[in-house]
Amino acid sequence: MGDDSEHIRLQSTITCPGCGQQNNETMPSDACQIFYECDHCQTMLNPKTGDCCVFCSYGSLPCPSRQIGNLGE
């Protein structure tokens, strides 16, 4: 399992669907982030149906738990 953590990337760029603002953010490695407020337009982002967090819905990379799940596919 040590190999999985070597492949996890914690930096993701979130793109606000409301205004298009992009921010580079560090994802939490031990939890899903279900809320994110755009610092440009103050839109509160929530995960889309079927996604576990805002990074899976609006990020350039999925969250760490999804990255680990995708390694074996």
JSON list of N, CA and C in Angstrom, two decimals, residues 11-68:
[
{"chain": "A", "resi": 11, "resn": "GLN", "atom": "N", "xyz": [-2.46, 18.63, -5.11]},
{"chain": "A", "resi": 11, "resn": "GLN", "atom": "CA", "xyz": [-2.76, 19.93, -5.70]},
{"chain": "A", "resi": 11, "resn": "GLN", "atom": "C", "xyz": [-3.76, 19.76, -6.83]},
{"chain": "A", "resi": 12, "resn": "SER", "atom": "N", "xyz": [-4.82, 20.54, -6.80]},
{"chain": "A", "resi": 12, "resn": "SER", "atom": "CA", "xyz": [-5.85, 20.49, -7.82]},
{"chain": "A", "resi": 12, "resn": "SER", "atom": "C", "xyz": [-6.32, 21.91, -8.10]},
{"chain": "A", "resi": 13, "resn": "THR", "atom": "N", "xyz": [-6.69, 22.16, -9.33]},
{"chain": "A", "resi": 13, "resn": "THR", "atom": "CA", "xyz": [-7.22, 23.48, -9.71]},
{"chain": "A", "resi": 13, "resn": "THR", "atom": "C", "xyz": [-8.73, 23.38, -9.78]},
{"chain": "A", "resi": 14, "resn": "ILE", "atom": "N", "xyz": [-9.41, 24.12, -8.90]},
{"chain": "A", "resi": 14, "resn": "ILE", "atom": "CA", "xyz": [-10.87, 24.15, -8.90]},
{"chain": "A", "resi": 14, "resn": "ILE", "atom": "C", "xyz": [-11.33, 25.26, -9.84]},
{"chain": "A", "resi": 15, "resn": "THR", "atom": "N", "xyz": [-12.28, 24.93, -10.71]},
{"chain": "A", "resi": 15, "resn": "THR", "atom": "CA", "xyz": [-12.86, 25.92, -11.62]},
{"chain": "A", "resi": 15, "resn": "THR", "atom": "C", "xyz": [-14.31, 26.14, -11.21]},
{"chain": "A", "resi": 16, "resn": "CYS", "atom": "N", "xyz": [-14.64, 27.38, -10.89]},
{"chain": "A", "resi": 16, "resn": "CYS", "atom": "CA", "xyz": [-16.01, 27.72, -10.50]},
{"chain": "A", "resi": 16, "resn": "CYS", "atom": "C", "xyz": [-16.91, 27.67, -11.73]},
{"chain": "A", "resi": 17, "resn": "PRO", "atom": "N", "xyz": [-18.01, 26.92, -11.66]},
{"chain": "A", "resi": 17, "resn": "PRO", "atom": "CA", "xyz": [-18.92, 26.86, -12.81]},
{"chain": "A", "resi": 17, "resn": "PRO", "atom": "C", "xyz": [-19.71, 28.15, -12.99]},
{"chain": "A", "resi": 18, "resn": "GLY", "atom": "N", "xyz": [-19.75, 28.98, -11.97]},
{"chain": "A", "resi": 18, "resn": "GLY", "atom": "CA", "xyz": [-20.51, 30.23, -12.04]},
{"chain": "A", "resi": 18, "resn": "GLY", "atom": "C", "xyz": [-19.78, 31.34, -12.78]},
{"chain": "A", "resi": 19, "resn": "CYS", "atom": "N", "xyz": [-18.50, 31.51, -12.45]},
{"chain": "A", "resi": 19, "resn": "CYS", "atom": "CA", "xyz": [-17.77, 32.64, -13.02]},
{"chain": "A", "resi": 19, "resn": "CYS", "atom": "C", "xyz": [-16.51, 32.23, -13.79]},
{"chain": "A", "resi": 20, "resn": "GLY", "atom": "N", "xyz": [-16.12, 30.97, -13.68]},
{"chain": "A", "resi": 20, "resn": "GLY", "atom": "CA", "xyz": [-14.93, 30.49, -14.39]},
{"chain": "A", "resi": 20, "resn": "GLY", "atom": "C", "xyz": [-13.62, 30.74, -13.66]},
{"chain": "A", "resi": 21, "resn": "GLN", "atom": "N", "xyz": [-13.68, 31.34, -12.47]},
{"chain": "A", "resi": 21, "resn": "GLN", "atom": "CA", "xyz": [-12.47, 31.58, -11.68]},
{"chain": "A", "resi": 21, "resn": "GLN", "atom": "C", "xyz": [-11.79, 30.26, -11.37]},
{"chain": "A", "resi": 22, "resn": "GLN", "atom": "N", "xyz": [-10.47, 30.22, -11.49]},
{"chain": "A", "resi": 22, "resn": "GLN", "atom": "CA", "xyz": [-9.69, 29.02, -11.17]},
{"chain": "A", "resi": 22, "resn": "GLN", "atom": "C", "xyz": [-8.76, 29.32, -10.02]},
{"chain": "A", "resi": 23, "resn": "ASN", "atom": "N", "xyz": [-8.71, 28.40, -9.07]},
{"chain": "A", "resi": 23, "resn": "ASN", "atom": "CA", "xyz": [-7.82, 28.52, -7.93]},
{"chain": "A", "resi": 23, "resn": "ASN", "atom": "C", "xyz": [-7.10, 27.20, -7.71]},
{"chain": "A", "resi": 24, "resn": "ASN", "atom": "N", "xyz": [-5.80, 27.27, -7.47]},
{"chain": "A", "resi": 24, "resn": "ASN", "atom": "CA", "xyz": [-5.02, 26.09, -7.10]},
{"chain": "A", "resi": 24, "resn": "ASN", "atom": "C", "xyz": [-5.22, 25.87, -5.61]},
{"chain": "A", "resi": 25, "resn": "GLU", "atom": "N", "xyz": [-5.63, 24.67, -5.26]},
{"chain": "A", "resi": 25, "resn": "GLU", "atom": "CA", "xyz": [-5.92, 24.34, -3.86]},
{"chain": "A", "resi": 25, "resn": "GLU", "atom": "C", "xyz": [-5.24, 23.03, -3.48]},
{"chain": "A", "resi": 26, "resn": "THR", "atom": "N", "xyz": [-4.97, 22.88, -2.20]},
{"chain": "A", "resi": 26, "resn": "THR", "atom": "CA", "xyz": [-4.45, 21.63, -1.67]},
{"chain": "A", "resi": 26, "resn": "THR", "atom": "C", "xyz": [-5.62, 20.84, -1.12]},
{"chain": "A", "resi": 27, "resn": "MET", "atom": "N", "xyz": [-5.77, 19.62, -1.60]},
{"chain": "A", "resi": 27, "resn": "MET", "atom": "CA", "xyz": [-6.87, 18.76, -1.16]},
{"chain": "A", "resi": 27, "resn": "MET", "atom": "C", "xyz": [-6.51, 18.11, 0.18]},
{"chain": "A", "resi": 28, "resn": "PRO", "atom": "N", "xyz": [-7.50, 17.94, 1.05]},
{"chain": "A", "resi": 28, "resn": "PRO", "atom": "CA", "xyz": [-7.23, 17.18, 2.27]},
{"chain": "A", "resi": 28, "resn": "PRO", "atom": "C", "xyz": [-6.97, 15.72, 1.91]},
{"chain": "A", "resi": 29, "resn": "SER", "atom": "N", "xyz": [-6.00, 15.11, 2.56]},
{"chain": "A", "resi": 29, "resn": "SER", "atom": "CA", "xyz": [-5.66, 13.73, 2.25]},
{"chain": "A", "resi": 29, "resn": "SER", "atom": "C", "xyz": [-6.46, 12.72, 3.06]},
{"chain": "A", "resi": 30, "resn": "ASP", "atom": "N", "xyz": [-7.19, 13.20, 4.08]},
{"chain": "A", "resi": 30, "resn": "ASP", "atom": "CA", "xyz": [-7.88, 12.28, 4.98]},
{"chain": "A", "resi": 30, "resn": "ASP", "atom": "C", "xyz": [-9.39, 12.49, 5.05]},
{"chain": "A", "resi": 31, "resn": "ALA", "atom": "N", "xyz": [-9.94, 13.32, 4.15]},
{"chain": "A", "resi": 31, "resn": "ALA", "atom": "CA", "xyz": [-11.38, 13.59, 4.18]},
{"chain": "A", "resi": 31, "resn": "ALA", "atom": "C", "xyz": [-11.82, 14.16, 2.84]},
{"chain": "A", "resi": 32, "resn": "CYS", "atom": "N", "xyz": [-13.11, 14.04, 2.57]},
{"chain": "A", "resi": 32, "resn": "CYS", "atom": "CA", "xyz": [-13.68, 14.65, 1.37]},
{"chain": "A", "resi": 32, "resn": "CYS", "atom": "C", "xyz": [-14.15, 16.06, 1.71]},
{"chain": "A", "resi": 33, "resn": "GLN", "atom": "N", "xyz": [-13.90, 16.99, 0.83]},
{"chain": "A", "resi": 33, "resn": "GLN", "atom": "CA", "xyz": [-14.34, 18.37, 1.04]},
{"chain": "A", "resi": 33, "resn": "GLN", "atom": "C", "xyz": [-15.65, 18.56, 0.27]},
{"chain": "A", "resi": 34, "resn": "ILE", "atom": "N", "xyz": [-16.73, 18.79, 1.03]},
{"chain": "A", "resi": 34, "resn": "ILE", "atom": "CA", "xyz": [-18.03, 18.87, 0.38]},
{"chain": "A", "resi": 34, "resn": "ILE", "atom": "C", "xyz": [-18.52, 20.29, 0.13]},
{"chain": "A", "resi": 35, "resn": "PHE", "atom": "N", "xyz": [-17.81, 21.28, 0.66]},
{"chain": "A", "resi": 35, "resn": "PHE", "atom": "CA", "xyz": [-18.15, 22.67, 0.41]},
{"chain": "A", "resi": 35, "resn": "PHE", "atom": "C", "xyz": [-16.91, 23.43, -0.03]},
{"chain": "A", "resi": 36, "resn": "TYR", "atom": "N", "xyz": [-17.10, 24.36, -0.95]},
{"chain": "A", "resi": 36, "resn": "TYR", "atom": "CA", "xyz": [-16.01, 25.24, -1.38]},
{"chain": "A", "resi": 36, "resn": "TYR", "atom": "C", "xyz": [-16.65, 26.53, -1.85]},
{"chain": "A", "resi": 37, "resn": "GLU", "atom": "N", "xyz": [-16.21, 27.65, -1.30]},
{"chain": "A", "resi": 37, "resn": "GLU", "atom": "CA", "xyz": [-16.75, 28.95, -1.70]},
{"chain": "A", "resi": 37, "resn": "GLU", "atom": "C", "xyz": [-15.77, 29.63, -2.64]},
{"chain": "A", "resi": 38, "resn": "CYS", "atom": "N", "xyz": [-16.26, 29.99, -3.83]},
{"chain": "A", "resi": 38, "resn": "CYS", "atom": "CA", "xyz": [-15.44, 30.72, -4.80]},
{"chain": "A", "resi": 38, "resn": "CYS", "atom": "C", "xyz": [-15.08, 32.08, -4.21]},
{"chain": "A", "resi": 39, "resn": "ASP", "atom": "N", "xyz": [-13.81, 32.39, -4.19]},
{"chain": "A", "resi": 39, "resn": "ASP", "atom": "CA", "xyz": [-13.40, 33.67, -3.60]},
{"chain": "A", "resi": 39, "resn": "ASP", "atom": "C", "xyz": [-13.65, 34.85, -4.54]},
{"chain": "A", "resi": 40, "resn": "HIS", "atom": "N", "xyz": [-14.08, 34.57, -5.77]},
{"chain": "A", "resi": 40, "resn": "HIS", "atom": "CA", "xyz": [-14.36, 35.64, -6.72]},
{"chain": "A", "resi": 40, "resn": "HIS", "atom": "C", "xyz": [-15.84, 36.04, -6.71]},
{"chain": "A", "resi": 41, "resn": "CYS", "atom": "N", "xyz": [-16.74, 35.05, -6.84]},
{"chain": "A", "resi": 41, "resn": "CYS", "atom": "CA", "xyz": [-18.17, 35.36, -6.93]},
{"chain": "A", "resi": 41, "resn": "CYS", "atom": "C", "xyz": [-18.98, 34.87, -5.72]},
{"chain": "A", "resi": 42, "resn": "GLN", "atom": "N", "xyz": [-18.32, 34.23, -4.77]},
{"chain": "A", "resi": 42, "resn": "GLN", "atom": "CA", "xyz": [-18.92, 33.71, -3.54]},
{"chain": "A", "resi": 42, "resn": "GLN", "atom": "C", "xyz": [-19.95, 32.60, -3.78]},
{"chain": "A", "resi": 43, "resn": "THR", "atom": "N", "xyz": [-19.92, 31.97, -4.95]},
{"chain": "A", "resi": 43, "resn": "THR", "atom": "CA", "xyz": [-20.78, 30.80, -5.19]},
{"chain": "A", "resi": 43, "resn": "THR", "atom": "C", "xyz": [-20.30, 29.66, -4.29]},
{"chain": "A", "resi": 44, "resn": "MET", "atom": "N", "xyz": [-21.25, 29.01, -3.62]},
{"chain": "A", "resi": 44, "resn": "MET", "atom": "CA", "xyz": [-20.91, 27.87, -2.78]},
{"chain": "A", "resi": 44, "resn": "MET", "atom": "C", "xyz": [-21.03, 26.61, -3.62]},
{"chain": "A", "resi": 45, "resn": "LEU", "atom": "N", "xyz": [-19.91, 25.93, -3.82]},
{"chain": "A", "resi": 45, "resn": "LEU", "atom": "CA", "xyz": [-19.89, 24.70, -4.61]},
{"chain": "A", "resi": 45, "resn": "LEU", "atom": "C", "xyz": [-20.14, 23.50, -3.72]},
{"chain": "A", "resi": 46, "resn": "ASN", "atom": "N", "xyz": [-20.94, 22.57, -4.21]},
{"chain": "A", "resi": 46, "resn": "ASN", "atom": "CA", "xyz": [-21.20, 21.28, -3.58]},
{"chain": "A", "resi": 46, "resn": "ASN", "atom": "C", "xyz": [-20.91, 20.21, -4.61]},
{"chain": "A", "resi": 47, "resn": "PRO", "atom": "N", "xyz": [-20.60, 19.00, -4.19]},
{"chain": "A", "resi": 47, "resn": "PRO", "atom": "CA", "xyz": [-20.33, 17.93, -5.16]},
{"chain": "A", "resi": 47, "resn": "PRO", "atom": "C", "xyz": [-21.55, 17.67, -6.06]},
{"chain": "A", "resi": 48, "resn": "LYS", "atom": "N", "xyz": [-21.27, 17.34, -7.32]},
{"chain": "A", "resi": 48, "resn": "LYS", "atom": "CA", "xyz": [-22.33, 16.92, -8.23]},
{"chain": "A", "resi": 48, "resn": "LYS", "atom": "C", "xyz": [-22.79, 15.52, -7.80]},
{"chain": "A", "resi": 49, "resn": "THR", "atom": "N", "xyz": [-23.99, 15.15, -8.21]},
{"chain": "A", "resi": 49, "resn": "THR", "atom": "CA", "xyz": [-24.53, 13.83, -7.91]},
{"chain": "A", "resi": 49, "resn": "THR", "atom": "C", "xyz": [-23.56, 12.74, -8.38]},
{"chain": "A", "resi": 50, "resn": "GLY", "atom": "N", "xyz": [-23.24, 11.84, -7.47]},
{"chain": "A", "resi": 50, "resn": "GLY", "atom": "CA", "xyz": [-22.33, 10.74, -7.79]},
{"chain": "A", "resi": 50, "resn": "GLY", "atom": "C", "xyz": [-20.88, 11.01, -7.43]},
{"chain": "A", "resi": 51, "resn": "ASP", "atom": "N", "xyz": [-20.55, 12.26, -7.13]},
{"chain": "A", "resi": 51, "resn": "ASP", "atom": "CA", "xyz": [-19.18, 12.61, -6.72]},
{"chain": "A", "resi": 51, "resn": "ASP", "atom": "C", "xyz": [-19.12, 12.74, -5.21]},
{"chain": "A", "resi": 52, "resn": "CYS", "atom": "N", "xyz": [-17.95, 12.44, -4.65]},
{"chain": "A", "resi": 52, "resn": "CYS", "atom": "CA", "xyz": [-17.81, 12.47, -3.19]},
{"chain": "A", "resi": 52, "resn": "CYS", "atom": "C", "xyz": [-17.39, 13.83, -2.66]},
{"chain": "A", "resi": 53, "resn": "CYS", "atom": "N", "xyz": [-16.82, 14.68, -3.54]},
{"chain": "A", "resi": 53, "resn": "CYS", "atom": "CA", "xyz": [-16.35, 15.97, -3.05]},
{"chain": "A", "resi": 53, "resn": "CYS", "atom": "C", "xyz": [-16.26, 16.99, -4.18]},
{"chain": "A", "resi": 54, "resn": "VAL", "atom": "N", "xyz": [-15.99, 18.24, -3.81]},
{"chain": "A", "resi": 54, "resn": "VAL", "atom": "CA", "xyz": [-15.91, 19.32, -4.81]},
{"chain": "A", "resi": 54, "resn": "VAL", "atom": "C", "xyz": [-14.73, 19.14, -5.75]},
{"chain": "A", "resi": 55, "resn": "PHE", "atom": "N", "xyz": [-13.67, 18.48, -5.31]},
{"chain": "A", "resi": 55, "resn": "PHE", "atom": "CA", "xyz": [-12.51, 18.27, -6.19]},
{"chain": "A", "resi": 55, "resn": "PHE", "atom": "C", "xyz": [-12.85, 17.27, -7.29]},
{"chain": "A", "resi": 56, "resn": "CYS", "atom": "N", "xyz": [-13.66, 16.26, -6.97]},
{"chain": "A", "resi": 56, "resn": "CYS", "atom": "CA", "xyz": [-14.07, 15.30, -8.00]},
{"chain": "A", "resi": 56, "resn": "CYS", "atom": "C", "xyz": [-15.01, 15.95, -9.01]},
{"chain": "A", "resi": 57, "resn": "SER", "atom": "N", "xyz": [-15.78, 16.94, -8.57]},
{"chain": "A", "resi": 57, "resn": "SER", "atom": "CA", "xyz": [-16.73, 17.61, -9.46]},
{"chain": "A", "resi": 57, "resn": "SER", "atom": "C", "xyz": [-16.11, 18.77, -10.24]},
{"chain": "A", "resi": 58, "resn": "TYR", "atom": "N", "xyz": [-15.27, 19.56, -9.61]},
{"chain": "A", "resi": 58, "resn": "TYR", "atom": "CA", "xyz": [-14.81, 20.81, -10.22]},
{"chain": "A", "resi": 58, "resn": "TYR", "atom": "C", "xyz": [-13.29, 20.94, -10.31]},
{"chain": "A", "resi": 59, "resn": "GLY", "atom": "N", "xyz": [-12.57, 19.95, -9.83]},
{"chain": "A", "resi": 59, "resn": "GLY", "atom": "CA", "xyz": [-11.11, 20.03, -9.80]},
{"chain": "A", "resi": 59, "resn": "GLY", "atom": "C", "xyz": [-10.46, 19.44, -11.03]},
{"chain": "A", "resi": 60, "resn": "SER", "atom": "N", "xyz": [-9.21, 19.82, -11.23]},
{"chain": "A", "resi": 60, "resn": "SER", "atom": "CA", "xyz": [-8.43, 19.27, -12.34]},
{"chain": "A", "resi": 60, "resn": "SER", "atom": "C", "xyz": [-7.99, 17.84, -12.05]},
{"chain": "A", "resi": 61, "resn": "LEU", "atom": "N", "xyz": [-7.99, 17.47, -10.78]},
{"chain": "A", "resi": 61, "resn": "LEU", "atom": "CA", "xyz": [-7.69, 16.10, -10.33]},
{"chain": "A", "resi": 61, "resn": "LEU", "atom": "C", "xyz": [-8.75, 15.67, -9.33]},
{"chain": "A", "resi": 62, "resn": "PRO", "atom": "N", "xyz": [-9.11, 14.39, -9.31]},
{"chain": "A", "resi": 62, "resn": "PRO", "atom": "CA", "xyz": [-10.04, 13.92, -8.28]},
{"chain": "A", "resi": 62, "resn": "PRO", "atom": "C", "xyz": [-9.35, 13.87, -6.92]},
{"chain": "A", "resi": 63, "resn": "CYS", "atom": "N", "xyz": [-10.15, 13.71, -5.89]},
{"chain": "A", "resi": 63, "resn": "CYS", "atom": "CA", "xyz": [-9.62, 13.67, -4.53]},
{"chain": "A", "resi": 63, "resn": "CYS", "atom": "C", "xyz": [-8.71, 12.45, -4.32]},
{"chain": "A", "resi": 64, "resn": "PRO", "atom": "N", "xyz": [-7.89, 12.48, -3.27]},
{"chain": "A", "resi": 64, "resn": "PRO", "atom": "CA", "xyz": [-6.96, 11.38, -3.01]},
{"chain": "A", "resi": 64, "resn": "PRO", "atom": "C", "xyz": [-7.62, 10.01, -2.93]},
{"chain": "A", "resi": 65, "resn": "SER", "atom": "N", "xyz": [-8.79, 9.89, -2.29]},
{"chain": "A", "resi": 65, "resn": "SER", "atom": "CA", "xyz": [-9.42, 8.57, -2.18]},
{"chain": "A", "resi": 65, "resn": "SER", "atom": "C", "xyz": [-9.84, 8.05, -3.56]},
{"chain": "A", "resi": 66, "resn": "ARG", "atom": "N", "xyz": [-10.28, 8.91, -4.44]},
{"chain": "A", "resi": 66, "resn": "ARG", "atom": "CA", "xyz": [-10.64, 8.50, -5.80]},
{"chain": "A", "resi": 66, "resn": "ARG", "atom": "C", "xyz": [-9.38, 8.19, -6.60]},
{"chain": "A", "resi": 67, "resn": "GLN", "atom": "N", "xyz": [-8.30, 8.93, -6.37]},
{"chain": "A", "resi": 67, "resn": "GLN", "atom": "CA", "xyz": [-7.04, 8.64, -7.06]},
{"chain": "A", "resi": 67, "resn": "GLN", "atom": "C", "xyz": [-6.54, 7.25, -6.70]},
{"chain": "A", "resi": 68, "resn": "ILE", "atom": "N", "xyz": [-6.64, 6.88, -5.44]},
{"chain": "A", "resi": 68, "resn": "ILE", "atom": "CA", "xyz": [-6.21, 5.55, -5.00]},
{"chain": "A", "resi": 68, "resn": "ILE", "atom": "C", "xyz": [-7.09, 4.49, -5.65]}
]
